Tab-separated table of C-alpha atoms in Angstrom:
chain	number	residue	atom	x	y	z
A	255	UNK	CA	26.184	25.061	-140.859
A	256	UNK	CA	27.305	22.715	-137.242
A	257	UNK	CA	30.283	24.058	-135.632
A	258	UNK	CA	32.352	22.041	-133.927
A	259	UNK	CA	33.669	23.106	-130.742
A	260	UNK	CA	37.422	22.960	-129.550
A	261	UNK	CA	36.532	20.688	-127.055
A	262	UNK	CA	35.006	18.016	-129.531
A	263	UNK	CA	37.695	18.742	-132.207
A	264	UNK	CA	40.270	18.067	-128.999
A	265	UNK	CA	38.370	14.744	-128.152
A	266	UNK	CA	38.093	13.486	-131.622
A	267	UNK	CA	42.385	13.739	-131.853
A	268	UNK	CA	42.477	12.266	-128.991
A	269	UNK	CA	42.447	8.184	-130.605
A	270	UNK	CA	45.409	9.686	-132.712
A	271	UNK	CA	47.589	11.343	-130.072
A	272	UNK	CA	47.318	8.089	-128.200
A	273	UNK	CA	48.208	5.985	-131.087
A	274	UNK	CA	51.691	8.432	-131.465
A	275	UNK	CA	51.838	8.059	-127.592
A	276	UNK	CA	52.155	4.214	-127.887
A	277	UNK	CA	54.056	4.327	-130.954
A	278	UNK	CA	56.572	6.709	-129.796
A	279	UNK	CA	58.145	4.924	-127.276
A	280	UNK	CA	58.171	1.846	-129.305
A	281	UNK	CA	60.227	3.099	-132.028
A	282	UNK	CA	62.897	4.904	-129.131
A	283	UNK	CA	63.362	1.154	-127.473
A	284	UNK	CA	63.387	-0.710	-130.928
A	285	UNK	CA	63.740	1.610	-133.964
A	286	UNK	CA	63.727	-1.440	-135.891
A	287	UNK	CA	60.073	-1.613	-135.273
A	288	UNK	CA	59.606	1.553	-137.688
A	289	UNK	CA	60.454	-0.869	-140.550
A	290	UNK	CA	58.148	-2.332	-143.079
A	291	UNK	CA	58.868	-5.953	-141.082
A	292	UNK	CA	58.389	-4.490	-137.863
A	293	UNK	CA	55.713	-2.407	-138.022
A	294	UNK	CA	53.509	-5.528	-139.986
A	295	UNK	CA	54.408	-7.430	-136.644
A	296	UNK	CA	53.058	-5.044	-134.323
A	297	UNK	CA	50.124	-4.922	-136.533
A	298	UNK	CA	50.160	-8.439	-137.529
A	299	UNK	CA	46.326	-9.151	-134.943
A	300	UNK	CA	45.364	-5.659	-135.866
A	301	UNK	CA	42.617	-6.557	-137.837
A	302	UNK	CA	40.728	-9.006	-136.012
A	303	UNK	CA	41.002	-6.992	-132.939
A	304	UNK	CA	39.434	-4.051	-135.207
A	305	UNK	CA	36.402	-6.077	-136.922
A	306	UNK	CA	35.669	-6.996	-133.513
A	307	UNK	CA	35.818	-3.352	-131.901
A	308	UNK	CA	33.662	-2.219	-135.305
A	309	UNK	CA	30.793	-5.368	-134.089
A	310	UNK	CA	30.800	-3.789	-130.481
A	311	UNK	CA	30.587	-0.572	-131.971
A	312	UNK	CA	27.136	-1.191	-133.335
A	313	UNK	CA	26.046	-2.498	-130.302
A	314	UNK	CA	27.320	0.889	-128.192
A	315	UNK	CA	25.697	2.748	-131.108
A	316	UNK	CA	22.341	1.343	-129.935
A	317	UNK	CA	22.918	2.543	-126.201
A	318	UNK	CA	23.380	-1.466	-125.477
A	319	UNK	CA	26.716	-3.041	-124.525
A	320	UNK	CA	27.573	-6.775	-125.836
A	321	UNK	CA	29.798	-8.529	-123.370
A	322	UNK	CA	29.495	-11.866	-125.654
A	323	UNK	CA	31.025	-10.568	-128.421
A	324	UNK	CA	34.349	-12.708	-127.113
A	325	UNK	CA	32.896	-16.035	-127.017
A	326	UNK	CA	30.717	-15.838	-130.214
A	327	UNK	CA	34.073	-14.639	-132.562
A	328	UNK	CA	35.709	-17.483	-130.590
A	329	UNK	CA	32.608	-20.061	-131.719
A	330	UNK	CA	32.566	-18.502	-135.349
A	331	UNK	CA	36.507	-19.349	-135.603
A	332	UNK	CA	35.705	-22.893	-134.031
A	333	UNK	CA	32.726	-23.675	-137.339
A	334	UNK	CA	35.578	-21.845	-139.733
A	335	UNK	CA	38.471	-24.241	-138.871
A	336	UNK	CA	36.512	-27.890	-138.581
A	337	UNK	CA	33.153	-27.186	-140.841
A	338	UNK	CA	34.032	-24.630	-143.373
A	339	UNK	CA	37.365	-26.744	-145.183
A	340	UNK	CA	35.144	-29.733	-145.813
A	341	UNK	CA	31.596	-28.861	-145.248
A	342	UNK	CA	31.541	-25.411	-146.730
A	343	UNK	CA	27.491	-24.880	-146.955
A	344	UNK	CA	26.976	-26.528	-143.141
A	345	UNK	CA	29.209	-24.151	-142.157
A	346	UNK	CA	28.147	-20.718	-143.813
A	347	UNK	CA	24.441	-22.214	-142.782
A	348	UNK	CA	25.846	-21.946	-139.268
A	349	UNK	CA	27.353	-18.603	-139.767
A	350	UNK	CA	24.189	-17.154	-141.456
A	351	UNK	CA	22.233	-18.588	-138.136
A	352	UNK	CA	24.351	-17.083	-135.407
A	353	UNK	CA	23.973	-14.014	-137.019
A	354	UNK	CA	19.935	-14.260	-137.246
A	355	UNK	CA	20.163	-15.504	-133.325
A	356	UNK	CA	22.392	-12.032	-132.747
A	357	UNK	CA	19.189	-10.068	-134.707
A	358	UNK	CA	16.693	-11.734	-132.507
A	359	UNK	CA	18.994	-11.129	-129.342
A	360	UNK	CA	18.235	-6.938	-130.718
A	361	UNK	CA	14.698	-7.449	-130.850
A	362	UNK	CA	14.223	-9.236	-127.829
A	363	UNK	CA	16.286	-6.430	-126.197
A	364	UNK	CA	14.387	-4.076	-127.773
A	365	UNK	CA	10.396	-5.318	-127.135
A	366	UNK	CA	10.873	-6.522	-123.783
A	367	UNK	CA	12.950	-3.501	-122.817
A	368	UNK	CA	15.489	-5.876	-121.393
A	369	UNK	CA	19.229	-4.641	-119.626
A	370	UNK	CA	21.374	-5.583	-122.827
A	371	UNK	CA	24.249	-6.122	-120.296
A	372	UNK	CA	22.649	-9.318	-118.575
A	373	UNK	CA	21.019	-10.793	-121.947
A	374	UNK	CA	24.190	-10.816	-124.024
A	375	UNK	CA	26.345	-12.292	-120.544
A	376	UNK	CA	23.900	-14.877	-120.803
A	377	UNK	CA	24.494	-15.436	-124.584
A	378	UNK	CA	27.912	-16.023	-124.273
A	379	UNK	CA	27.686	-18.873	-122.072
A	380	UNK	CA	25.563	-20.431	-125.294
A	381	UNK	CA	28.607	-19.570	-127.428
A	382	UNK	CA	30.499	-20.736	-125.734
A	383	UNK	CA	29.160	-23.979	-124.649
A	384	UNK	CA	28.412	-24.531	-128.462
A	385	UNK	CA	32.242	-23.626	-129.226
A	386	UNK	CA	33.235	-26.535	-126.495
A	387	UNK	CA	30.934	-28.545	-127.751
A	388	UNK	CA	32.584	-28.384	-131.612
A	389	UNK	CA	35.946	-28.113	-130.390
A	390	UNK	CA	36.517	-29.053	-126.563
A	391	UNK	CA	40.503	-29.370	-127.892
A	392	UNK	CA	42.554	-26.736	-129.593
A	393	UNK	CA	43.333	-27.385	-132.899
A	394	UNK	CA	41.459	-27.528	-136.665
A	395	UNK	CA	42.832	-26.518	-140.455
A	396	UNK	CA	42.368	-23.056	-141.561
A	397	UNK	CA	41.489	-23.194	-145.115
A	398	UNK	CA	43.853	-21.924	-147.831
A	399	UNK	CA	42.220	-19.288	-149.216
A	400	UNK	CA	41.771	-16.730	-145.669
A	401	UNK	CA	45.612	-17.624	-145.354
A	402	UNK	CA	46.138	-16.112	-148.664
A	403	UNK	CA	43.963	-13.599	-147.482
A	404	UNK	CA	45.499	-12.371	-144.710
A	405	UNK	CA	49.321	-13.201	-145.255
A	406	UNK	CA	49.516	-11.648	-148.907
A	407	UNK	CA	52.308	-8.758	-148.611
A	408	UNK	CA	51.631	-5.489	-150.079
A	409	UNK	CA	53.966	-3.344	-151.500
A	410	UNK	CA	55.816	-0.483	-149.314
A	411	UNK	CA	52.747	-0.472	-146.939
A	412	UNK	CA	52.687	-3.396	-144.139
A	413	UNK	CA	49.129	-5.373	-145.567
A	414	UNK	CA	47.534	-4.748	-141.456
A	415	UNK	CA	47.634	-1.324	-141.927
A	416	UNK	CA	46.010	-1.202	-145.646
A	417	UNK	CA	43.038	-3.249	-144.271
A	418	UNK	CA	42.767	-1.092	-141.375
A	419	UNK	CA	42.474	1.793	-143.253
A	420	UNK	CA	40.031	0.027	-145.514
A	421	UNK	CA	38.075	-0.936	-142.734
A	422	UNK	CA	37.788	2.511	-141.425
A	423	UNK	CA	36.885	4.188	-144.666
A	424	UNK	CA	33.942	1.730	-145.206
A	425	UNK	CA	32.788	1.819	-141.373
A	426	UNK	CA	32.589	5.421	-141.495
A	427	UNK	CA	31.017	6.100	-144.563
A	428	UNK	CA	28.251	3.807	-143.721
A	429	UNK	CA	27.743	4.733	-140.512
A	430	UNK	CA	28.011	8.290	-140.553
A	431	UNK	CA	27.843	9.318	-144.286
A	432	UNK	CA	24.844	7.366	-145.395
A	433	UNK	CA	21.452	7.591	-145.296
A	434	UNK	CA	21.069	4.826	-143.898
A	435	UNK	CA	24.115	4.966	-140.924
A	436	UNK	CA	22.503	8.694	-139.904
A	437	UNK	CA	18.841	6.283	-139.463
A	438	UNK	CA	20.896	3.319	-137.475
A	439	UNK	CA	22.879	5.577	-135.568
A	440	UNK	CA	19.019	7.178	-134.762
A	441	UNK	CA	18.205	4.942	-132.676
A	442	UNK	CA	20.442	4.999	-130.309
A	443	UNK	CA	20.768	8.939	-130.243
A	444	UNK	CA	17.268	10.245	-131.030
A	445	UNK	CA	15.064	7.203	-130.604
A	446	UNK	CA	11.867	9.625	-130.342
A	447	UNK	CA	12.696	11.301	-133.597
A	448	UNK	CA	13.198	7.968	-135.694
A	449	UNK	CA	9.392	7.269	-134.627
A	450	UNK	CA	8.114	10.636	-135.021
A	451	UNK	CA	9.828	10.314	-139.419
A	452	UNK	CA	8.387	6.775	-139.368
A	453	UNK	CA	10.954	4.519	-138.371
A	454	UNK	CA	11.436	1.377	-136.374
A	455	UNK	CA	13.638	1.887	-133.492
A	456	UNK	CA	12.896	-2.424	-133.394
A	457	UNK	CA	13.921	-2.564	-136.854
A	458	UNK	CA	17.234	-0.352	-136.117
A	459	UNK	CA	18.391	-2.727	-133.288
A	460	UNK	CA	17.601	-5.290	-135.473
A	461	UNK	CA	19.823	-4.530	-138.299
A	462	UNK	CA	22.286	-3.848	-136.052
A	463	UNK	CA	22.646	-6.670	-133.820
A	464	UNK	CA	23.050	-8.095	-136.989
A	465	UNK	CA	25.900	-6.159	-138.404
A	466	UNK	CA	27.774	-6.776	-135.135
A	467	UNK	CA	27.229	-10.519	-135.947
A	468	UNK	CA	28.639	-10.363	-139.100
A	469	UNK	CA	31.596	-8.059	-137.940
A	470	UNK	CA	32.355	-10.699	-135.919
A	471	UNK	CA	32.246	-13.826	-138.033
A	472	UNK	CA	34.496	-11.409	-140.203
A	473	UNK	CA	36.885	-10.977	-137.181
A	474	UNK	CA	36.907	-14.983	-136.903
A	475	UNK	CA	37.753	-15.322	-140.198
A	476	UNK	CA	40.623	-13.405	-140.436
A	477	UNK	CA	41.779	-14.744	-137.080
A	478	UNK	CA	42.134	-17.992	-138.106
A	479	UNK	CA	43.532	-16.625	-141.059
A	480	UNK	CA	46.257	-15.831	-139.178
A	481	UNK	CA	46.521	-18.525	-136.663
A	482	UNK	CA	45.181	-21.102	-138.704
A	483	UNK	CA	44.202	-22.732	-135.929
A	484	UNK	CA	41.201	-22.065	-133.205
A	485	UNK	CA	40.032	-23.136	-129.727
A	486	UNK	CA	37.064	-22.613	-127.827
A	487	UNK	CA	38.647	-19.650	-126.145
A	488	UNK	CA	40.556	-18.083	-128.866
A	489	UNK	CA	39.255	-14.625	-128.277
A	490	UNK	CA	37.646	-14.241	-125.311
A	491	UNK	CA	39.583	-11.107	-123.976
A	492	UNK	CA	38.010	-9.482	-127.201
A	493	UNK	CA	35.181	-8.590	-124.599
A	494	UNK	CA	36.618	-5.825	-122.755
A	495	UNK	CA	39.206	-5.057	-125.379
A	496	UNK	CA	36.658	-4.193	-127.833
A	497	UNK	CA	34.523	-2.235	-125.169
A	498	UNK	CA	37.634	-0.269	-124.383
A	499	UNK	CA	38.570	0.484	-128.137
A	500	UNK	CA	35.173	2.000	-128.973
A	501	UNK	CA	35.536	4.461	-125.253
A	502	UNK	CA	39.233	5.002	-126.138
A	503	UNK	CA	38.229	5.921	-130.072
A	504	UNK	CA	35.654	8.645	-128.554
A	505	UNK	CA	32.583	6.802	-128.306
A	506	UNK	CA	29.748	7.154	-125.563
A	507	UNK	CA	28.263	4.486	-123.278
A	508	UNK	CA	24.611	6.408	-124.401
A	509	UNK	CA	23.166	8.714	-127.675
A	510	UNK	CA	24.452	6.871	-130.109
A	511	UNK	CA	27.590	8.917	-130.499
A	512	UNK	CA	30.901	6.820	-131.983
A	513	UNK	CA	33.416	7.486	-134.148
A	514	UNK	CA	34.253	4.491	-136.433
A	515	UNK	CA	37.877	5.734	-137.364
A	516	UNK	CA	38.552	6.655	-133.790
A	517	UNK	CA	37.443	2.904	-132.955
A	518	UNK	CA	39.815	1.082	-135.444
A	519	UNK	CA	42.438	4.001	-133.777
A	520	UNK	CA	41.618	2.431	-130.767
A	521	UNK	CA	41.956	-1.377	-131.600
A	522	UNK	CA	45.602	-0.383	-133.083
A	523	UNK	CA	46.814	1.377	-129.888
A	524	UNK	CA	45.660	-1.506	-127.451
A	525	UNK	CA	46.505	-4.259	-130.334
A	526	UNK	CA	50.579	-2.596	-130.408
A	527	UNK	CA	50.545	-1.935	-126.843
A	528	UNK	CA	50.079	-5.911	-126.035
A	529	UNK	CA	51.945	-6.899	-129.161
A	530	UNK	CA	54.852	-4.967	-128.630
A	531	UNK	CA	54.721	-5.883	-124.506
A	532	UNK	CA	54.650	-9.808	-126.072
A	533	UNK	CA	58.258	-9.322	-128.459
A	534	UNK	CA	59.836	-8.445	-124.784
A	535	UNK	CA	58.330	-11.304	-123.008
A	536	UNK	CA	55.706	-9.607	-121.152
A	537	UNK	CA	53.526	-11.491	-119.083
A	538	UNK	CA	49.859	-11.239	-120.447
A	539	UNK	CA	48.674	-9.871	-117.232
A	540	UNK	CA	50.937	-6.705	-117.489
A	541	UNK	CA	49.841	-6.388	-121.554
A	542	UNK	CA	46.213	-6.195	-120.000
A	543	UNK	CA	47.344	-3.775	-117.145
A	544	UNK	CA	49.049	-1.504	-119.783
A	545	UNK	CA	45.458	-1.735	-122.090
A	546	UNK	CA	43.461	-0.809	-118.898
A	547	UNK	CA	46.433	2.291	-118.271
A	548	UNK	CA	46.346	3.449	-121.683
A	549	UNK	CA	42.134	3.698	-121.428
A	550	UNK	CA	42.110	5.584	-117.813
A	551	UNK	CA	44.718	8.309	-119.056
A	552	UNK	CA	42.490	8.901	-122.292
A	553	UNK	CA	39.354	8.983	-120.384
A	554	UNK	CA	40.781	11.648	-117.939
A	555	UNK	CA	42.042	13.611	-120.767
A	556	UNK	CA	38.294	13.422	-122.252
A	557	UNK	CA	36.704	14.642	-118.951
A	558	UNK	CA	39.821	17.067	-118.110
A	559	UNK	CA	38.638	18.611	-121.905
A	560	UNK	CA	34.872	18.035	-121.806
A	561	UNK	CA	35.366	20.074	-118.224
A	562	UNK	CA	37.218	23.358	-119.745
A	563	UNK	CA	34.780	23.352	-122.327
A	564	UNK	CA	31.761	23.423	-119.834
């Protein structure tokens, strides 16, 4: 039977000790915000945020790193709010084709051993000139049904925090629980053993390029949900914030070892720390100086740990 070391029991608290860290303080300024109102507001671009962190997740999982991840939920919520009201089949054949382009973008990675890093930065130049191109001015019609969606109130527990948990549950038993998560995650962490049993490391990358794809035309969704409304630049700082949530959840840059709860921890710390910075009039650029505070402490803490343990 594994053992788990203190140090890696230690690191894998660590999403949840920063979540009380941000909440904390939050509900000693405004102990209104520990209210079934309050906490659905801090919470209320939760999930997005968290779909998202989940589609760069797969990408980390891989040992790549998607920096278009941004533009192409911000393209996907562009096709949602002008195709998909009146044009329902254009726009899932859209969808369905950004998501085979994010496949190919894994096997091209993959064959011509290209730097993931400068492929995807190219790719979201294409997303987002297509998203321009849609939609060069704000604006659109979310369609009924995602509002319903994502604005239907639960009982006693804020509706953000039910699909979180949701979310999480499902991430992590595919991804880690599975047969078929322990194969994906394979690739990334022990690329020379998934050949050796007969698997496709291409194949792998594949699939997950894919996934991310779809976790992010699931994040667009239930932004515009929300918003019911999109622009070509609705979610470009989902980039760095997603690349942060997956570090600050416990995840590695390389060996294909992430933590899908300690992601979606991740997305809720950053997603309250900028929401609750916004109800006191914040300007963004302090919400994303906070964000880029809250993932240097963490990381310190992880290498302050990972060094006792040594």
């Amino acid at each position: 039977m594994m053992r788990i070391s203190r140090t890696e029991i230690q690191t894998l608290l660590l999403p949840f000790f920063s979540l009380a860290a941000v909440l904390v303080p939050i509900f000693w300024i405004n102990p209104n915000t520990m209210s079934y109102f309050g906490l659905g507001l801090l919470l209320s671009l939760a999930v997005p945020m968290i779909l998202a962190t989940l589609a760069q997740l797969c990408i980390i999982t891989v040992n790549d790193l998607d920096l278009s991840i941004g533009a192409f939920v911000s393209l996907a919520a562009c096709i949602a709010v002008t195709w998909l009201p009146q044009q329902p089949l254009l726009a899932i054949a859209a969808l369905i084709a950004c998501v085979i382009i994010y496949a190919a973008v894994g096997v091209l990675v993959e064959m011509f051993n290209l730097p993931s890093i400068v492929v995807t930065l190219g790719l979201s130049f294409v997303w987002s000139g297509w998203a321009l191109v849609l939609m060069p001015t704000p604006g659109g019609v979310t369609p009924q049904w995602l509002q319903d969606v994502m604005n239907f109130a639960m009982p006693v527990i804020p509706t953000p925090i039910i699909y979180s948990l949701l979310i999480a549950t499902l991430a992590h038993w595919y991804l880690m629980r599975s047969s078929r998560g322990v194969r994906l995650r394979g690739a990334g962490g022990s690329p020379k053993a998934i050949l050796r049993s007969g698997g496709s490391v291409l194949k792998s990358k594949a699939i997950m390029y894919a996934l991310a794809g779809l976790l992010g035309i699931l994040s667009a969704l239930t932004l515009v949900g929300l918003t019911t409304s999109a622009d070509a630049n609705i979610a470009q700082r989902y980039t760095l914030v997603s690349i942060a949530a997956v570090i600050l959840g416990g995840g590695n840059f390389v060996g294909g070892r992430v933590s899908p709860i300690g992601a979606v921890l991740g997305a809720m710390t950053l997603g309250i720390a900028a929401s609750f910075l916004s109800f006191l009039s914040i300007a963004p650029k302090w919400q994303v100086g906070l964000q880029g505070a809250i993932l240097i402490v963490v990381l310190s803490l992880r290498a302050l740990l990972a060094r006792r343990g040594a």
